[in-house]
CSV table of C-alpha atoms and ligand atoms in Angstrom, one decimal:
chain,number,residue,atom,x,y,z
Q,1,MET,CA,68.1,160.6,81.0
Q,2,THR,CA,70.2,163.5,79.7
Q,3,ALA,CA,73.6,162.0,80.3
Q,4,HIS,CA,75.9,161.1,77.5
Q,5,GLU,CA,79.1,159.1,77.7
Q,6,ALA,CA,82.5,160.9,77.8
Q,7,GLY,CA,85.0,158.0,77.8
Q,8,ASP,CA,83.4,155.6,80.2
Q,9,ARG,CA,82.1,158.5,82.4
Q,10,PRO,CA,78.6,159.8,82.5
Q,11,ALA,CA,78.6,163.5,81.7
Q,12,LYS,CA,76.0,166.2,81.3
Q,13,SER,CA,76.4,169.1,79.0
Q,14,ARG,CA,77.9,172.3,80.2
Q,15,ALA,CA,74.5,174.0,79.9
Q,16,GLU,CA,72.9,171.3,82.0
Q,17,VAL,CA,75.6,171.6,84.7
Q,18,ARG,CA,75.3,175.4,84.7
Q,19,ASP,CA,71.5,175.2,85.2
Q,20,ILE,CA,71.9,172.8,88.1
Q,21,TYR,CA,74.2,175.1,89.9
Q,22,GLU,CA,72.1,178.2,89.0
Q,23,GLU,CA,69.2,176.5,90.7
Q,24,ASN,CA,71.2,175.3,93.7
Q,25,ALA,CA,73.4,178.3,94.5
Q,26,ALA,CA,71.2,179.5,97.3
Q,27,ARG,CA,71.4,176.1,99.0
Q,28,PHE,CA,75.2,176.1,98.7
Q,29,GLU,CA,75.3,179.4,100.4
Q,30,ARG,CA,72.7,178.5,103.1
Q,31,PHE,CA,74.6,175.3,104.1
Q,32,GLY,CA,78.1,176.6,103.6
Q,33,TRP,CA,78.6,176.8,107.4
Q,34,LEU,CA,77.8,173.1,107.8
Q,35,GLU,CA,80.1,172.1,105.0
Q,36,GLU,CA,82.9,174.2,106.6
Q,37,ARG,CA,82.4,172.4,109.9
Q,38,LEU,CA,82.7,169.0,108.1
Q,39,VAL,CA,85.6,169.6,105.7
Q,40,GLY,CA,87.0,173.1,106.4
Q,41,ARG,CA,90.0,171.6,108.2
Q,42,TYR,CA,90.9,169.6,105.0
Q,43,ARG,CA,90.6,172.7,102.8
Q,44,GLU,CA,92.8,174.6,105.3
Q,45,ARG,CA,95.5,171.9,105.4
Q,46,LEU,CA,95.7,171.9,101.6
Q,47,PHE,CA,95.0,175.4,100.4
Q,48,SER,CA,97.1,177.1,103.1
Q,49,ARG,CA,100.0,176.0,100.9
Q,50,ALA,CA,98.9,178.3,98.0
Q,51,GLU,CA,101.3,181.0,96.9
Q,52,GLY,CA,101.4,184.0,94.6
Q,53,ARG,CA,98.7,184.4,92.0
Q,54,VAL,CA,96.1,181.8,92.6
Q,55,LEU,CA,93.3,180.5,90.3
Q,56,ASP,CA,90.3,178.8,92.0
Q,57,VAL,CA,88.7,176.7,89.2
Q,58,ALA,CA,84.9,176.2,89.7
Q,59,CYS,CA,85.1,178.3,92.8
Q,60,GLY,CA,81.4,178.0,93.4
Q,61,THR,CA,80.2,180.3,96.3
Q,62,GLY,CA,83.8,180.6,97.4
Q,63,PRO,CA,84.3,178.2,100.3
Q,64,ASN,CA,88.0,177.9,99.5
Q,65,PHE,CA,88.6,181.7,99.9
Q,66,ALA,CA,88.9,181.6,103.7
Q,67,HIS,CA,91.7,179.0,103.4
Q,68,LEU,CA,93.9,180.8,100.9
Q,69,PRO,CA,96.6,182.8,102.5
Q,70,GLU,CA,95.8,186.5,102.6
Q,71,ARG,CA,98.9,187.5,100.8
Q,72,THR,CA,97.8,185.5,97.7
Q,73,ASP,CA,96.1,187.3,94.7
Q,74,LEU,CA,92.9,185.5,94.0
Q,75,VAL,CA,91.1,184.8,90.7
Q,76,GLY,CA,88.0,182.6,90.6
Q,77,VAL,CA,86.1,181.2,87.7
Q,78,ASP,CA,82.8,179.3,87.5
Q,79,LEU,CA,80.2,178.5,84.9
Q,80,SER,CA,77.3,179.7,87.1
Q,81,GLU,CA,76.7,183.4,87.6
Q,82,ALA,CA,74.5,182.6,90.7
Q,83,MET,CA,77.4,180.7,92.3
Q,84,LEU,CA,79.8,183.6,91.5
Q,85,ARG,CA,77.4,186.1,93.1
Q,86,GLY,CA,77.7,184.0,96.3
Q,87,ALA,CA,81.5,184.0,95.8
Q,88,ALA,CA,81.5,187.8,95.6
Q,89,ARG,CA,79.6,187.9,98.9
Q,90,THR,CA,82.1,185.5,100.5
Q,91,ALA,CA,85.0,187.6,99.3
Q,92,ARG,CA,83.3,190.8,100.6
Q,93,ASP,CA,82.6,189.1,104.0
Q,94,LEU,CA,86.3,188.1,104.2
Q,95,ASP,CA,87.3,191.6,103.1
Q,96,ARG,CA,89.5,190.3,100.3
Q,97,ASP,CA,89.9,191.2,96.7
Q,98,ALA,CA,88.9,188.6,94.2
Q,99,ASP,CA,88.7,188.8,90.4
Q,100,LEU,CA,85.7,186.6,89.7
Q,101,ARG,CA,84.7,185.6,86.1
Q,102,VAL,CA,82.2,183.4,84.3
Q,103,ALA,CA,84.3,180.9,82.4
Q,104,ASP,CA,84.4,177.3,81.2
Q,105,ALA,CA,87.1,175.4,83.0
Q,106,GLU,CA,87.7,173.5,79.8
Q,107,ALA,CA,88.8,176.7,78.0
Q,108,LEU,CA,90.3,178.9,80.7
Q,109,PRO,CA,90.6,182.6,79.5
Q,110,PHE,CA,94.3,182.9,80.7
Q,111,GLU,CA,97.7,182.8,79.2
Q,112,ASP,CA,100.0,179.7,79.7
Q,113,ASP,CA,101.8,179.6,83.1
Q,114,ALA,CA,99.7,182.6,84.4
Q,115,PHE,CA,99.3,181.3,87.9
Q,116,ASP,CA,101.6,180.1,90.7
Q,117,THR,CA,98.9,177.9,92.2
Q,118,VAL,CA,95.8,176.4,90.8
Q,119,VAL,CA,93.2,175.1,93.3
Q,120,SER,CA,89.9,173.4,92.9
Q,121,ALA,CA,87.5,171.7,95.3
Q,122,LEU,CA,84.8,169.1,94.9
Q,123,SER,CA,84.4,169.8,91.2
Q,124,THR,CA,86.3,167.2,89.0
Q,125,CYS,CA,83.2,165.0,89.8
Q,126,THR,CA,81.0,167.6,88.0
Q,127,PHE,CA,83.1,168.7,85.1
Q,128,PRO,CA,81.7,167.2,81.9
Q,129,ASP,CA,85.3,166.4,80.8
Q,130,PRO,CA,87.5,166.4,83.9
Q,131,VAL,CA,90.6,165.3,82.0
Q,132,ALA,CA,90.3,168.3,79.6
Q,133,VAL,CA,89.9,170.6,82.7
Q,134,LEU,CA,93.0,169.1,84.4
Q,135,ARG,CA,95.0,169.7,81.2
Q,136,GLU,CA,93.8,173.3,81.2
Q,137,MET,CA,94.8,173.7,84.9
Q,138,ASP,CA,98.2,172.3,83.9
Q,139,ARG,CA,98.5,174.8,81.0
Q,140,VAL,CA,97.8,177.9,83.1
Q,141,CYS,CA,99.9,176.8,86.1
Q,142,ALA,CA,103.6,177.8,86.1
Q,143,PRO,CA,105.9,174.7,85.8
Q,144,ASP,CA,107.3,175.4,89.3
Q,145,GLY,CA,103.9,175.9,90.8
Q,146,ARG,CA,101.4,173.4,92.1
Q,147,ILE,CA,97.8,172.2,91.4
Q,148,LEU,CA,96.0,171.6,94.7
Q,149,LEU,CA,92.8,169.5,94.5
Q,150,PHE,CA,90.4,168.7,97.3
Q,151,GLU,CA,87.9,166.1,95.9
Q,152,HIS,CA,85.4,163.5,97.0
Q,153,GLY,CA,85.4,160.0,95.6
Q,154,ARG,CA,84.6,156.3,96.3
Q,155,SER,CA,85.0,155.4,99.9
Q,156,SER,CA,87.8,153.0,101.0
Q,157,VAL,CA,85.2,151.3,103.2
Q,158,PRO,CA,83.7,148.6,101.0
Q,159,ALA,CA,80.1,148.7,102.4
Q,160,LEU,CA,80.0,152.5,102.0
Q,161,ALA,CA,81.5,152.3,98.5
Q,162,ARG,CA,78.8,149.8,97.5
Q,163,LEU,CA,76.1,152.1,98.8
Q,164,GLN,CA,77.6,155.0,96.8
Q,165,ASP,CA,77.7,152.8,93.7
Q,166,ARG,CA,74.0,151.9,94.2
Q,167,PHE,CA,72.9,155.5,94.3
Q,168,ALA,CA,75.4,156.9,91.9
Q,169,SER,CA,73.1,157.3,88.9
Q,170,ARG,CA,70.4,158.9,90.9
Q,171,HIS,CA,72.8,161.4,92.4
Q,172,PHE,CA,74.3,162.1,89.0
Q,173,GLU,CA,70.9,162.7,87.4
Q,174,ARG,CA,70.0,165.2,90.2
Q,175,MET,CA,73.4,167.0,90.6
Q,176,GLY,CA,75.5,166.1,87.6
Q,177,CYS,CA,78.0,164.7,90.1
Q,178,ARG,CA,79.9,161.4,89.8
Q,179,TRP,CA,80.3,160.8,93.5
Q,180,ASN,CA,82.1,157.5,93.1
Q,181,GLN,CA,84.7,158.8,90.6
Q,182,GLU,CA,88.3,158.2,91.8
Q,183,PRO,CA,90.1,161.6,91.6
Q,184,VAL,CA,93.6,160.1,91.5
Q,185,ASP,CA,92.7,158.1,88.3
Q,186,VAL,CA,91.5,161.3,86.6
Q,187,VAL,CA,94.7,163.1,87.4
Q,188,ARG,CA,96.8,160.3,86.1
Q,189,GLU,CA,94.6,160.0,83.0
Q,190,ALA,CA,95.4,163.7,82.3
Q,191,GLY,CA,99.1,162.7,82.3
Q,192,LEU,CA,99.9,164.6,85.5
Q,193,ARG,CA,102.1,163.4,88.4
Q,194,VAL,CA,100.6,163.2,91.9
Q,195,GLU,CA,103.2,164.4,94.4
Q,196,GLY,CA,101.1,163.9,97.5
Q,197,VAL,CA,97.8,162.3,98.3
Q,198,ARG,CA,95.9,162.0,101.6
Q,199,ARG,CA,92.5,160.5,102.2
Q,200,ASP,CA,90.1,161.4,105.0
Q,201,VAL,CA,86.7,160.6,106.4
Q,202,LEU,CA,86.5,156.9,105.5
Q,203,GLY,CA,88.3,157.6,102.2
Q,204,LEU,CA,85.5,159.8,101.0
Q,205,PHE,CA,87.7,162.9,100.6
Q,206,THR,CA,91.0,163.1,98.8
Q,207,SER,CA,93.6,165.9,99.0
Q,208,LEU,CA,96.0,165.9,96.1
Q,209,VAL,CA,99.2,167.9,95.4
Q,210,VAL,CA,99.8,167.7,91.6
Q,211,VAL,CA,102.9,168.7,89.7
Q,212,PRO,CA,102.3,170.6,86.5
Q,213,THR,CA,104.2,169.5,83.4
Q,214,ALA,CA,107.2,171.7,82.4
S,1,LIG,C1,79.9,171.0,93.7
S,1,LIG,S1,80.3,172.6,93.2
S,1,LIG,C2,81.8,173.0,94.1
S,1,LIG,C3,82.0,174.5,94.2
S,1,LIG,C4,83.2,174.8,95.2
S,1,LIG,N1,84.5,174.6,94.5
S,1,LIG,C5,83.1,174.1,96.5
S,1,LIG,O1,84.1,173.6,97.0
S,1,LIG,O2,82.0,174.2,97.1
S,1,LIG,C6,80.8,172.4,91.5
S,1,LIG,C7,81.0,173.7,90.8
S,1,LIG,O3,81.6,173.4,89.5
S,1,LIG,C8,81.1,174.4,88.6
S,1,LIG,N2,81.4,173.9,87.2
S,1,LIG,C9,81.1,172.7,86.7
S,1,LIG,N3,81.5,172.5,85.5
S,1,LIG,C10,82.3,173.6,85.2
S,1,LIG,C11,83.0,174.1,84.1
S,1,LIG,N4,83.1,173.3,83.0
S,1,LIG,N5,83.6,175.3,84.1
S,1,LIG,C12,83.5,176.1,85.3
S,1,LIG,N6,82.8,175.7,86.4
S,1,LIG,C13,82.2,174.5,86.3
S,1,LIG,C14,79.7,174.5,88.9
S,1,LIG,O4,79.1,175.6,88.4
S,1,LIG,C15,79.8,174.5,90.5
S,1,LIG,O5,79.9,175.8,91.0
């Protein structure tokens, strides 16, 4: 067991998380089409609102890119070089420019208020310290901008939620992902205001519009 506790949340180290995604990057690329069939419509609904200079935090292999308006300027960061190589291929296939960098989301290498929109998908469950990352997203997002999060969490269907709880530690050990973490709680813990929240697919997926602090 390599997990340690960050608050009351299990967390792996950054190096452990990076290694997991280095190993699994090819699988993310291979099954990207399936994931797009399952949740692409929710990414589209949320991320089509993005404007101006956009930061995709923990962009992975770039499944958000197709859902960001073409007029936006895209910057993507991730811990894993292998995931970022996939992101570069995704951007190339979409014929769009993307500034892709290896960076830790807990210490983003950008000035305060540098982005009009900060987006992130299916990643707060994986960040070793998701509250610290949300505060960083807040720091780099302009006060009149928005933070858009597409996350998974504990189902609103009790039987399914119980099943998630039962297998949560096994999944965490394998993927470093807390799949029953409630994303709205994490956002509130970071001191940020949720302007809009929508749940889909038996409450498994949550789309959040978050207001940065001034
Ligand atoms: C489940 S994947 C999601 C990727 C992508 N956003 C998507 O929607 O498929 C989680 C990603 O978070 C990245 N990640 C985890 N912790 C990170 C950190 N502290 N800083 C930057 N990236 C991180 C991983 O490398 C991985 O690419």
